[in-house]
Short mmCIF file of C-alpha atoms and ligand atoms in Angstrom, two decimals:
data_model
loop_
_atom_site.label_atom_id
_atom_site.label_comp_id
_atom_site.label_asym_id
_atom_site.label_seq_id
_atom_site.Cartn_x
_atom_site.Cartn_y
_atom_site.Cartn_z
CA UNK A 1 2.98 15.89 20.73
CA UNK A 2 4.38 12.47 19.81
CA UNK A 3 6.34 10.72 22.54
CA UNK A 4 10.14 10.97 22.47
CA UNK A 5 11.67 7.52 22.34
CA UNK A 6 15.07 6.52 23.52
CA UNK A 7 15.13 2.76 23.26
CA UNK A 8 16.57 0.54 20.56
CA UNK A 9 14.39 -2.15 19.07
CA UNK A 10 15.62 -5.53 17.90
CA UNK A 11 15.13 -8.10 15.19
CA UNK A 12 12.44 -10.71 15.82
CA UNK A 13 13.82 -14.16 14.97
CA UNK A 14 12.12 -17.36 16.11
CA UNK A 15 10.28 -15.62 18.92
CA UNK A 16 13.40 -13.89 20.33
CA UNK A 17 14.22 -10.20 20.08
CA UNK A 18 17.84 -9.72 19.10
CA UNK A 19 19.78 -6.45 19.37
CA UNK A 20 22.48 -5.60 16.82
CA UNK A 21 25.55 -3.43 17.11
CA UNK A 22 24.75 -1.48 13.96
CA UNK A 23 21.46 0.40 14.08
CA UNK A 24 19.25 2.54 11.84
CA UNK A 25 17.89 5.73 13.37
CA UNK A 26 14.30 6.68 12.65
CA UNK A 27 13.69 10.43 12.87
CA UNK A 28 10.52 12.30 13.74
CA UNK A 29 9.51 13.59 10.30
CA UNK A 30 8.16 16.89 11.64
CA UNK A 31 10.69 17.85 14.32
CA UNK A 32 13.61 15.91 12.74
CA UNK A 33 14.54 14.79 16.28
CA UNK A 34 15.89 11.29 16.78
CA UNK A 35 12.88 9.07 17.49
CA UNK A 36 13.93 5.44 17.82
CA UNK A 37 16.74 3.15 16.73
CA UNK A 38 16.02 -0.09 14.91
CA UNK A 39 18.35 -3.04 14.48
CA UNK A 40 20.32 -3.63 11.29
CA UNK A 41 20.14 -7.25 10.15
CA UNK A 42 23.18 -9.06 8.74
CA UNK A 43 22.97 -11.79 6.12
CA UNK A 44 23.24 -14.37 8.90
CA UNK A 45 20.31 -12.75 10.74
CA UNK A 46 18.20 -12.90 7.58
CA UNK A 47 19.07 -16.57 6.99
CA UNK A 48 18.26 -17.35 10.63
CA UNK A 49 14.92 -15.57 10.29
CA UNK A 50 14.07 -17.67 7.23
CA UNK A 51 15.13 -20.86 9.06
CA UNK A 52 12.95 -19.87 12.05
CA UNK A 53 10.05 -19.45 9.63
CA UNK A 54 10.72 -22.86 8.06
CA UNK A 55 10.81 -24.55 11.49
CA UNK A 56 7.67 -22.76 12.73
CA UNK A 57 5.80 -23.86 9.61
CA UNK A 58 6.37 -27.51 10.62
CA UNK A 59 4.35 -27.05 13.82
CA UNK A 60 0.54 -27.19 13.68
CA UNK A 61 -1.30 -23.86 13.57
CA UNK A 62 -4.88 -24.78 12.72
CA UNK A 63 -7.32 -22.29 11.18
CA UNK A 64 -9.30 -21.69 14.37
CA UNK A 65 -6.09 -20.73 16.21
CA UNK A 66 -5.09 -18.43 13.35
CA UNK A 67 -8.55 -16.87 13.68
CA UNK A 68 -8.16 -16.40 17.43
CA UNK A 69 -4.69 -14.84 17.21
CA UNK A 70 -5.56 -12.44 14.39
CA UNK A 71 -8.86 -11.45 16.00
CA UNK A 72 -7.13 -10.79 19.31
CA UNK A 73 -4.40 -8.77 17.56
CA UNK A 74 -7.09 -6.66 15.86
CA UNK A 75 -8.61 -5.93 19.27
CA UNK A 76 -5.20 -5.05 20.72
CA UNK A 77 -4.51 -2.68 17.84
CA UNK A 78 -7.68 -0.77 18.71
CA UNK A 79 -6.87 -0.88 22.43
CA UNK A 80 -3.53 0.75 21.57
CA UNK A 81 -4.93 3.02 18.86
CA UNK A 82 -3.69 6.26 20.41
CA UNK A 83 -0.15 5.00 21.01
CA UNK A 84 0.10 3.51 17.51
CA UNK A 85 -1.29 6.68 15.94
CA UNK A 86 1.39 8.67 17.76
CA UNK A 87 4.03 6.39 16.27
CA UNK A 88 2.65 7.06 12.77
CA UNK A 89 2.57 10.80 13.46
CA UNK A 90 6.23 10.66 14.44
CA UNK A 91 7.72 8.23 11.94
CA UNK A 92 5.61 9.11 8.86
CA UNK A 93 4.64 12.73 9.64
CA UNK A 94 1.03 11.67 9.03
CA UNK A 95 -1.61 13.89 10.67
CA UNK A 96 -2.98 12.42 13.87
CA UNK A 97 -6.57 11.95 12.66
CA UNK A 98 -5.41 10.18 9.53
CA UNK A 99 -3.00 8.13 11.66
CA UNK A 100 -5.85 7.01 13.92
CA UNK A 101 -7.75 6.09 10.77
CA UNK A 102 -4.83 3.97 9.59
CA UNK A 103 -4.74 2.09 12.91
CA UNK A 104 -8.50 1.42 12.66
CA UNK A 105 -8.07 0.17 9.10
CA UNK A 106 -5.13 -2.02 10.15
CA UNK A 107 -7.35 -3.56 12.84
CA UNK A 108 -10.02 -4.23 10.21
CA UNK A 109 -7.47 -5.81 7.89
CA UNK A 110 -6.44 -8.23 10.65
CA UNK A 111 -10.06 -8.92 11.61
CA UNK A 112 -11.01 -9.68 7.99
CA UNK A 113 -7.91 -11.91 7.73
CA UNK A 114 -9.05 -13.71 10.89
CA UNK A 115 -12.47 -14.35 9.38
CA UNK A 116 -10.97 -15.51 6.08
CA UNK A 117 -8.79 -18.04 7.96
CA UNK A 118 -11.98 -20.02 8.59
CA UNK A 119 -13.15 -20.18 4.99
CA UNK A 120 -10.18 -21.34 2.95
CA UNK A 121 -11.73 -24.05 0.88
CA UNK A 122 -11.43 -26.14 -2.25
CA UNK A 123 -13.88 -27.69 -4.70
CA UNK A 124 -15.20 -31.09 -5.56
CA UNK A 125 -13.80 -32.25 -8.93
CA UNK A 126 -16.05 -34.74 -10.82
CA UNK A 127 -13.22 -36.91 -12.18
CA UNK A 128 -15.68 -39.83 -12.31
CA UNK A 129 -17.23 -38.13 -15.34
CA UNK A 130 -14.28 -39.32 -17.47
CA UNK A 131 -14.47 -42.88 -18.88
CA UNK A 132 -12.25 -45.18 -16.83
CA UNK A 133 -12.50 -42.99 -13.71
CA UNK A 134 -15.86 -44.29 -12.53
CA UNK A 135 -14.38 -45.44 -9.21
CA UNK A 136 -12.51 -42.27 -8.43
CA UNK A 137 -13.38 -39.21 -6.39
CA UNK A 138 -11.46 -35.97 -6.25
CA UNK A 139 -11.34 -32.58 -4.62
CA UNK A 140 -8.99 -29.62 -4.36
CA UNK A 141 -7.70 -27.98 -1.22
CA UNK A 142 -5.67 -24.83 -0.75
CA UNK A 143 -2.35 -25.32 1.01
CA UNK A 144 -0.04 -22.60 2.31
CA UNK A 145 2.90 -21.70 0.04
CA UNK A 146 5.29 -22.02 3.01
CA UNK A 147 7.57 -19.10 3.84
CA UNK A 148 6.41 -15.68 2.64
CA UNK A 149 8.88 -12.78 2.50
CA UNK A 150 6.96 -9.50 2.86
CA UNK A 151 8.60 -6.20 1.90
CA UNK A 152 6.65 -3.01 2.59
CA UNK A 153 6.82 0.77 1.90
CA UNK A 154 6.96 3.82 4.15
CA UNK A 155 3.69 5.57 3.39
CA UNK A 156 1.06 3.40 5.10
CA UNK A 157 3.46 1.38 7.24
CA UNK A 158 0.98 -0.27 9.58
CA UNK A 159 -1.97 -1.14 7.37
CA UNK A 160 0.12 -2.21 4.38
CA UNK A 161 2.11 -4.53 6.67
CA UNK A 162 -1.22 -5.94 7.96
CA UNK A 163 -2.28 -6.51 4.34
CA UNK A 164 0.65 -8.90 3.96
CA UNK A 165 1.10 -10.41 7.41
CA UNK A 166 -2.65 -10.88 8.08
CA UNK A 167 -3.48 -12.99 4.99
CA UNK A 168 -0.13 -14.82 5.06
CA UNK A 169 -0.72 -16.01 8.64
CA UNK A 170 -4.42 -16.66 8.00
CA UNK A 171 -3.41 -18.94 5.12
CA UNK A 172 -1.10 -20.96 7.40
CA UNK A 173 2.23 -19.57 6.22
CA UNK A 174 5.25 -18.31 8.15
CA UNK A 175 6.46 -14.80 7.39
CA UNK A 176 9.73 -12.90 7.25
CA UNK A 177 8.86 -9.20 7.22
CA UNK A 178 11.17 -6.44 6.03
CA UNK A 179 9.45 -3.09 6.70
CA UNK A 180 10.58 0.24 5.20
CA UNK A 181 13.57 1.60 7.10
CA UNK A 182 12.19 5.12 7.63
CA UNK A 183 8.99 3.84 9.27
CA UNK A 184 9.82 0.44 10.75
CA UNK A 185 8.77 1.09 14.35
CA UNK A 186 5.03 0.65 13.75
CA UNK A 187 5.76 -2.78 12.21
CA UNK A 188 7.83 -3.72 15.26
CA UNK A 189 4.96 -2.72 17.57
CA UNK A 190 2.61 -4.78 15.40
CA UNK A 191 4.90 -7.80 15.83
CA UNK A 192 4.84 -7.31 19.61
CA UNK A 193 1.05 -7.11 19.51
CA UNK A 194 0.83 -10.33 17.49
CA UNK A 195 3.09 -12.02 20.07
CA UNK A 196 0.83 -10.74 22.85
CA UNK A 197 -2.14 -12.13 20.93
CA UNK A 198 -0.54 -15.59 21.08
CA UNK A 199 1.19 -15.97 17.71
CA UNK A 200 3.48 -19.03 17.89
CA UNK A 201 7.22 -18.25 17.83
CA UNK A 202 8.73 -18.10 14.35
CA UNK A 203 5.44 -17.60 12.50
CA UNK A 204 6.39 -13.94 12.13
CA UNK A 205 10.02 -12.81 11.95
CA UNK A 206 11.03 -9.18 11.48
CA UNK A 207 14.31 -8.11 9.90
CA UNK A 208 15.05 -4.39 9.70
CA UNK A 209 17.92 -2.63 7.96
CA UNK A 210 19.08 -1.94 4.42
CA UNK A 211 16.32 -2.60 1.88
CA UNK A 212 18.60 -3.51 -1.01
CA UNK A 213 20.81 -5.83 1.07
CA UNK A 214 18.00 -7.61 2.93
CA UNK A 215 15.99 -7.82 -0.30
CA UNK A 216 18.91 -9.48 -2.07
CA UNK A 217 19.57 -11.90 0.79
CA UNK A 218 15.90 -12.83 0.96
CA UNK A 219 15.89 -13.48 -2.80
CA UNK A 220 19.03 -15.60 -2.61
CA UNK A 221 17.57 -17.76 0.15
CA UNK A 222 15.90 -20.70 -1.59
CA UNK A 223 13.78 -21.54 1.47
CA UNK A 224 11.59 -18.52 0.76
CA UNK A 225 8.61 -19.68 -1.29
CA UNK A 226 6.92 -16.39 -2.13
CA UNK A 227 7.62 -12.66 -2.17
CA UNK A 228 4.91 -10.10 -1.55
CA UNK A 229 6.13 -6.59 -2.22
CA UNK A 230 4.61 -3.11 -2.09
CA UNK A 231 6.83 -0.30 -3.27
CA UNK A 232 8.38 1.30 -6.30
CA UNK A 233 8.27 -0.26 -9.78
CA UNK A 234 12.09 -0.24 -9.99
CA UNK A 235 12.50 -2.41 -6.88
CA UNK A 236 9.49 -4.52 -7.88
CA UNK A 237 11.09 -5.38 -11.22
CA UNK A 238 14.40 -6.25 -9.54
CA UNK A 239 12.63 -8.52 -7.09
CA UNK A 240 10.66 -10.24 -9.85
CA UNK A 241 13.88 -10.98 -11.73
CA UNK A 242 15.71 -12.30 -8.67
CA UNK A 243 12.82 -14.47 -7.46
CA UNK A 244 13.14 -16.74 -10.49
CA UNK A 245 10.31 -19.26 -10.68
CA UNK A 246 8.98 -18.50 -7.20
CA UNK A 247 5.67 -16.71 -6.67
CA UNK A 248 5.75 -12.90 -6.57
CA UNK A 249 2.91 -10.46 -5.81
CA UNK A 250 3.66 -6.83 -6.65
CA UNK A 251 1.75 -3.70 -5.60
CA UNK A 252 3.61 -0.93 -7.39
CA UNK A 253 3.09 2.69 -8.39
CA UNK A 254 0.47 4.65 -10.27
CA UNK A 255 -0.19 8.14 -11.65
CA UNK A 256 -3.89 7.84 -10.89
CA UNK A 257 -6.41 9.68 -13.03
CA UNK A 258 -9.91 11.00 -12.34
CA UNK A 259 -12.37 12.07 -15.04
CA UNK A 260 -14.96 14.76 -14.27
CA UNK A 261 -17.74 14.67 -16.87
CA UNK A 262 -20.00 17.67 -17.45
CA UNK A 263 -22.99 15.96 -15.79
CA UNK A 264 -21.12 15.28 -12.52
CA UNK A 265 -21.74 16.94 -9.16
CA UNK A 266 -18.84 19.37 -9.53
CA UNK A 267 -18.69 20.56 -5.93
CA UNK A 268 -18.52 17.06 -4.50
CA UNK A 269 -16.01 16.01 -7.15
CA UNK A 270 -13.78 18.99 -6.32
CA UNK A 271 -14.04 18.37 -2.60
CA UNK A 272 -13.09 14.68 -2.73
CA UNK A 273 -10.42 15.29 -5.37
CA UNK A 274 -8.78 17.91 -3.11
CA UNK A 275 -8.76 15.45 -0.22
CA UNK A 276 -7.45 12.51 -2.22
CA UNK A 277 -4.83 14.48 -4.15
CA UNK A 278 -3.11 15.73 -1.03
CA UNK A 279 -3.79 13.44 1.94
CA UNK A 280 -0.62 11.91 3.36
CA UNK A 281 1.14 14.67 1.36
CA UNK A 282 0.19 12.82 -1.84
CA UNK A 283 2.30 9.82 -0.82
CA UNK A 284 -0.40 7.31 -1.62
CA UNK A 285 -0.18 5.10 -4.67
CA UNK A 286 -3.83 5.80 -5.53
CA UNK A 287 -3.48 9.52 -4.86
CA UNK A 288 -5.23 11.61 -7.54
CA UNK A 289 -2.45 12.92 -9.79
CA UNK A 290 -4.23 13.65 -13.09
CA UNK A 291 -7.71 15.12 -13.45
CA UNK A 292 -9.40 15.36 -16.86
CA UNK A 293 -12.42 17.67 -16.84
CA UNK A 294 -14.92 18.08 -19.67
CA UNK A 295 -14.21 21.43 -21.30
CA UNK A 296 -17.69 22.92 -20.68
CA UNK A 297 -17.25 22.69 -16.87
CA UNK A 298 -13.47 22.99 -16.75
CA UNK A 299 -13.17 26.58 -15.45
CA UNK A 300 -15.82 26.04 -12.74
CA UNK A 301 -14.20 22.79 -11.59
CA UNK A 302 -10.71 24.31 -11.39
CA UNK A 303 -12.08 27.18 -9.30
CA UNK A 304 -13.90 24.75 -6.96
CA UNK A 305 -10.80 22.59 -6.64
CA UNK A 306 -8.66 25.66 -5.85
CA UNK A 307 -11.08 26.73 -3.10
CA UNK A 308 -11.19 23.25 -1.57
CA UNK A 309 -7.40 22.91 -1.73
CA UNK A 310 -6.78 26.25 -0.07
CA UNK A 311 -9.00 25.19 2.85
CA UNK A 312 -6.61 22.32 3.71
CA UNK A 313 -4.69 22.89 6.92
CA UNK A 314 -0.98 22.20 6.52
CA UNK A 315 1.26 21.93 9.57
CA UNK A 316 2.26 20.01 12.67
CA UNK A 317 0.92 16.46 12.20
CA UNK A 318 0.40 15.99 15.93
CA UNK A 319 -2.29 18.71 15.98
CA UNK A 320 -5.91 17.60 15.54
CA UNK A 321 -6.73 20.31 13.01
CA UNK A 322 -3.83 19.44 10.68
CA UNK A 323 -4.80 17.72 7.43
CA UNK A 324 -1.47 17.75 5.55
CA UNK A 325 1.92 17.06 7.12
CA UNK A 326 5.47 17.00 5.77
CA UNK A 327 6.73 14.61 3.11
CA UNK A 328 8.81 11.67 4.27
CA UNK A 329 12.10 13.57 3.69
CA UNK A 330 13.27 16.98 2.59
CA UNK A 331 14.88 15.58 -0.56
CA UNK A 332 11.49 14.19 -1.61
CA UNK A 333 9.99 17.70 -1.27
CA UNK A 334 12.95 19.03 -3.28
CA UNK A 335 12.22 16.45 -5.98
CA UNK A 336 8.61 17.66 -6.22
CA UNK A 337 9.86 21.27 -6.31
CA UNK A 338 12.10 20.39 -9.27
CA UNK A 339 9.27 18.60 -11.11
CA UNK A 340 6.97 21.61 -10.69
CA UNK A 341 9.70 24.04 -11.80
CA UNK A 342 10.37 21.89 -14.84
CA UNK A 343 6.64 21.81 -15.69
CA UNK A 344 6.40 25.60 -15.36
CA UNK A 345 9.43 26.03 -17.66
CA UNK A 346 7.60 23.81 -20.17
CA UNK A 347 4.43 25.96 -20.02
CA UNK A 348 2.42 24.76 -17.01
CA UNK A 349 0.56 27.21 -14.78
CA UNK A 350 0.49 26.98 -10.96
CA UNK A 351 -3.10 27.62 -9.77
CA UNK A 352 -2.26 27.31 -6.09
CA UNK A 353 0.71 26.07 -4.06
CA UNK A 354 4.06 25.66 -5.76
CA UNK A 355 6.06 26.42 -2.61
CA UNK A 356 8.42 24.34 -0.46
CA UNK A 357 9.38 24.81 3.17
CA UNK A 358 11.84 22.13 4.29
CA UNK A 359 10.06 18.76 3.93
CA UNK A 360 6.69 20.49 3.39
CA UNK A 361 5.46 21.02 -0.13
CA UNK A 362 2.24 23.05 -0.40
CA UNK A 363 -0.76 21.28 -1.98
CA UNK A 364 -0.30 22.29 -5.61
CA UNK A 365 -2.63 22.43 -8.61
CA UNK A 366 -1.08 22.69 -12.07
CA UNK A 367 -2.91 23.35 -15.32
CA UNK A 368 -1.74 23.53 -18.96
CA UNK A 369 0.41 20.47 -18.42
CA UNK A 370 1.13 18.33 -21.45
CA UNK A 371 0.59 14.59 -21.10
CA UNK A 372 4.31 14.07 -21.81
CA UNK A 373 5.50 16.22 -18.88
CA UNK A 374 7.02 14.41 -15.91
CA UNK A 375 4.24 15.70 -13.58
CA UNK A 376 1.69 13.86 -15.75
CA UNK A 377 3.60 10.86 -17.01
CA UNK A 378 5.60 9.66 -14.01
CA UNK A 379 4.34 8.82 -10.55
CA UNK A 380 4.72 11.98 -8.43
CA UNK A 381 4.08 10.43 -4.99
CA UNK A 382 3.78 13.98 -3.66
CA UNK A 383 1.14 16.70 -3.10
CA UNK A 384 0.61 17.80 -6.71
CA UNK A 385 -2.26 17.34 -9.12
CA UNK A 386 -2.54 18.32 -12.80
CA UNK A 387 -5.88 19.35 -14.29
CA UNK A 388 -6.63 19.50 -18.01
CA UNK A 389 -9.76 19.77 -20.19
CA UNK A 390 -11.09 17.14 -22.58
CA UNK A 391 -13.76 17.26 -25.20
CA UNK A 392 -15.27 13.79 -25.79
CA UNK A 393 -15.69 10.62 -23.71
CA UNK A 394 -13.32 8.85 -26.09
CA UNK A 395 -10.62 11.47 -25.54
CA UNK A 396 -10.98 11.22 -21.74
CA UNK A 397 -10.61 7.44 -21.81
CA UNK A 398 -7.67 7.63 -24.21
CA UNK A 399 -5.83 10.08 -21.97
CA UNK A 400 -6.46 8.09 -18.78
CA UNK A 401 -5.07 5.03 -20.56
CA UNK A 402 -2.05 6.96 -21.83
CA UNK A 403 -0.06 5.78 -18.83
CA UNK A 404 2.43 3.05 -18.06
CA UNK A 405 0.39 2.39 -14.92
CA UNK A 406 -3.05 0.95 -14.19
CA UNK A 407 -3.91 0.63 -10.49
CA UNK A 408 -7.20 2.50 -10.05
CA UNK A 409 -9.06 5.35 -11.79
CA UNK A 410 -12.14 7.41 -10.94
CA UNK A 411 -14.96 8.70 -13.15
CA UNK A 412 -17.43 11.31 -11.94
CA UNK A 413 -20.57 11.16 -14.07
CA UNK A 414 -24.32 10.70 -13.87
CA UNK A 415 -24.37 9.06 -17.29
CA UNK A 416 -24.84 5.33 -16.89
CA UNK A 417 -23.70 4.85 -20.47
CA UNK A 418 -20.41 6.71 -19.91
CA UNK A 419 -19.79 4.91 -16.61
CA UNK A 420 -20.33 1.54 -18.32
CA UNK A 421 -18.10 2.51 -21.25
CA UNK A 422 -15.39 3.63 -18.83
CA UNK A 423 -15.64 0.35 -16.90
CA UNK A 424 -15.13 -1.54 -20.17
CA UNK A 425 -12.35 0.56 -21.63
CA UNK A 426 -10.24 2.08 -18.85
CA UNK A 427 -7.24 -0.18 -18.26
CA UNK A 428 -6.99 -0.49 -14.47
CA UNK A 429 -7.31 -2.98 -11.64
CA UNK A 430 -10.18 -0.94 -10.14
CA UNK A 431 -12.55 1.68 -11.60
CA UNK A 432 -14.41 3.85 -9.10
CA UNK A 433 -17.55 5.62 -10.35
CA UNK A 434 -18.45 8.88 -8.62
CA UNK A 435 -15.44 8.86 -6.35
CA UNK A 436 -11.69 9.22 -6.76
CA UNK A 437 -9.19 6.48 -7.61
CA UNK A 438 -8.14 6.88 -3.96
CA UNK A 439 -11.15 4.89 -2.72
CA UNK A 440 -10.14 1.73 -0.90
CA UNK A 441 -11.73 -0.44 1.77
CA UNK A 442 -9.67 -3.28 3.07
CA UNK A 443 -11.67 -6.32 2.01
CA UNK A 444 -11.97 -5.34 -1.65
CA UNK A 445 -9.68 -6.80 -4.33
CA UNK A 446 -6.89 -4.29 -4.81
CA UNK A 447 -4.08 -4.45 -7.33
CA UNK A 448 -3.00 -3.10 -10.66
CA UNK A 449 -2.28 -3.89 -14.28
CA UNK A 450 0.60 -2.73 -16.50
CA UNK A 451 3.52 -1.26 -14.47
CA UNK A 452 1.32 -1.12 -11.34
CA UNK A 453 2.07 -4.75 -10.63
CA UNK A 454 0.48 -8.14 -10.41
CA UNK A 455 -1.58 -10.04 -7.87
CA UNK A 456 -4.36 -8.75 -5.63
CA UNK A 457 -4.55 -7.63 -2.03
CA UNK A 458 -7.59 -7.70 0.25
CA UNK A 459 -7.36 -10.69 2.62
CA UNK A 460 -9.57 -13.07 0.61
CA UNK A 461 -7.62 -12.35 -2.59
CA UNK A 462 -4.20 -12.28 -0.94
CA UNK A 463 -4.90 -15.68 0.63
CA UNK A 464 -5.55 -16.98 -2.88
CA UNK A 465 -2.08 -15.65 -3.89
CA UNK A 466 -0.46 -17.08 -0.75
CA UNK A 467 -1.81 -20.61 -1.14
CA UNK A 468 -1.46 -23.29 -3.80
CA UNK A 469 -4.32 -25.37 -5.13
CA UNK A 470 -3.67 -29.06 -4.49
CA UNK A 471 -5.70 -31.78 -6.22
CA UNK A 472 -6.42 -34.98 -4.30
CA UNK A 473 -7.75 -38.00 -6.23
CA UNK A 474 -9.02 -41.16 -4.47
CA UNK A 475 -8.94 -44.42 -6.43
CA UNK A 476 -11.62 -46.34 -4.55
N1 LIG B 501 0.45 -0.25 -5.11
C1 LIG B 501 0.50 0.01 -3.82
O1 LIG B 501 -0.32 -0.51 -3.07
C2 LIG B 501 1.54 0.93 -3.26
C3 LIG B 501 2.67 1.30 -3.95
N2 LIG B 501 3.60 2.12 -3.35
C4 LIG B 501 4.75 2.53 -4.14
O2 LIG B 501 5.91 2.55 -3.31
C5 LIG B 501 6.77 3.62 -3.67
C6 LIG B 501 7.12 4.43 -2.45
O3 LIG B 501 7.46 3.64 -1.38
P1 LIG B 501 8.99 3.38 -0.98
O4 LIG B 501 8.99 2.82 0.40
O5 LIG B 501 9.81 4.59 -1.24
O6 LIG B 501 9.37 2.29 -2.06
P2 LIG B 501 10.73 1.46 -2.24
O7 LIG B 501 10.52 0.60 -3.41
O8 LIG B 501 11.91 2.33 -2.20
O9 LIG B 501 10.80 0.59 -0.90
C7 LIG B 501 9.82 -0.37 -0.59
C8 LIG B 501 10.45 -1.44 0.29
O10 LIG B 501 11.44 -2.13 -0.47
C9 LIG B 501 12.67 -2.13 0.24
N3 LIG B 501 13.74 -2.16 -0.75
C10 LIG B 501 14.49 -1.13 -1.23
N4 LIG B 501 15.38 -1.59 -2.15
C11 LIG B 501 15.16 -2.92 -2.25
C12 LIG B 501 15.74 -3.95 -3.05
N5 LIG B 501 16.71 -3.70 -3.92
N6 LIG B 501 15.26 -5.21 -2.92
C13 LIG B 501 14.25 -5.48 -2.06
N7 LIG B 501 13.67 -4.54 -1.27
C14 LIG B 501 14.12 -3.28 -1.37
C15 LIG B 501 12.60 -0.88 1.07
O11 LIG B 501 13.51 -0.93 2.15
C16 LIG B 501 11.16 -0.90 1.51
O12 LIG B 501 10.98 -1.78 2.58
C17 LIG B 501 6.01 4.39 -4.71
O13 LIG B 501 6.46 4.06 -5.99
C18 LIG B 501 4.57 3.93 -4.53
O14 LIG B 501 3.76 4.02 -5.61
C19 LIG B 501 3.45 2.56 -2.11
C20 LIG B 501 2.36 2.22 -1.39
C21 LIG B 501 1.33 1.39 -1.90
O1 LIG B 502 -0.97 1.80 -1.13
C1 LIG B 502 -1.35 2.88 -0.81
O2 LIG B 502 -0.74 3.89 -0.85
C2 LIG B 502 -2.63 2.56 -0.27
O3 LIG B 502 -2.96 1.25 -0.54
C3 LIG B 502 -3.72 3.38 -0.18
S1 LIG B 502 -4.58 3.00 1.22
O4 LIG B 502 -4.62 1.56 1.46
O5 LIG B 502 -3.96 3.68 2.34
O6 LIG B 502 -5.95 3.50 0.98
#
């Protein structure tokens, strides 16, 4: 069982923890009991956090020290894996094994960031090749953007924070972090761990509270140089507009598709699709939401997928055997219930699932769904998947691309020619052959096209986003 908490946490500003009168209560998503209270930042707190970041940035923090701090923090994350996993179980409702996995991935993200801190480099530029520049020499170097505002979502609240804070610090920036209100405690523990690892005061500041207010205040503060955001497309667009000419990196939604061709290993495809459609109750932006199966193997695949889905153990996230926990809130489960009911009214068939119990929504497979239905077209961010047949390779690719989004897609096939064609023609940031769109390891480039956002994560790539290229020319 996850620990009951009683304490209130504060804001981290310039190395000091500050309590506030107003607080936000985080609830245990399974028991609905009060779990922990987090501080609610005012505009003045946010401005002070940005100022602390500006001041910290003026003090030296060389790459080898960044390496040492991030490496140490990665070790401390693993030392505290059980405690941090329990926090994720409580505040997200994420099953304990998956929660432990998230902590391990968060540690890797920090460790990779640590390593990348030592290899931020520029290039020699042969300016002397131009007539009149014979006596010049030039090179580029990457310099930190300055103050990075990081805004993160509820679903993977530790690792997705590490994906922003790790590279930003590795690159030599200062950070003001605004974690999702429903799951902010893991981010606060991460900040404490970074302090314990020796992070200089003010390099990381944490402001909790209202997303829309803090987001607006951060955008209005001209000392912020860059925004890195993971969350919904609506908020992403708003942020992009408010940021003006400043840098913005956006990891937004997706209605991820997988294609199962007739030459694929159907059992394996069904097994991994069941896992990646429903893990974290489908609240993963690369969760499998649409599956297109070649018509000749369609019936067999649907049957396999049904069997694999019905094996999933739904229940108390603190129990080792549980694979699927509750959604983040009951109204989110109600939203999924409405979407499924609407699809059924429009002609869809429920193969398994289709039931809600409080914040739990049963892993649900729908067939006979038109591509224009909400369950296909919009991002569900819940435990539902739609499965439909296709005839030709061209049709499969066309239907995958018939989406406003383009984060990742998966293609199961043993045909090299089809895999190559898919890699050329499917419009996504990442195409995964013989696995689901839900495949991610933390050092790979990760980010979408179309409404799925702009910019890449993965420490090496995020560092590129979080630094500027500066040219230096010597006139000798
Ligand atoms: N591409 C990716 O890597 C991922 C994308 N997501 C997307 O995130 C969404 C679900 O996460 P949520 O936390 O519900 O998203 P959200 O967009 O509601 O919130 C994300 C963060 O933005 C803050 N926020 C809310 N309103 C804001 C505003 N007006 N200005 C600035 N910040 C604001 C929230 O407090 C939170 O910290 C889904 O659409 C999902 O696809 C989630 C995880 C990963
Ligand atoms: O953003 C998500 O929902 C994730 O990036 C997926 S993962 O990093 O947890 O695999």
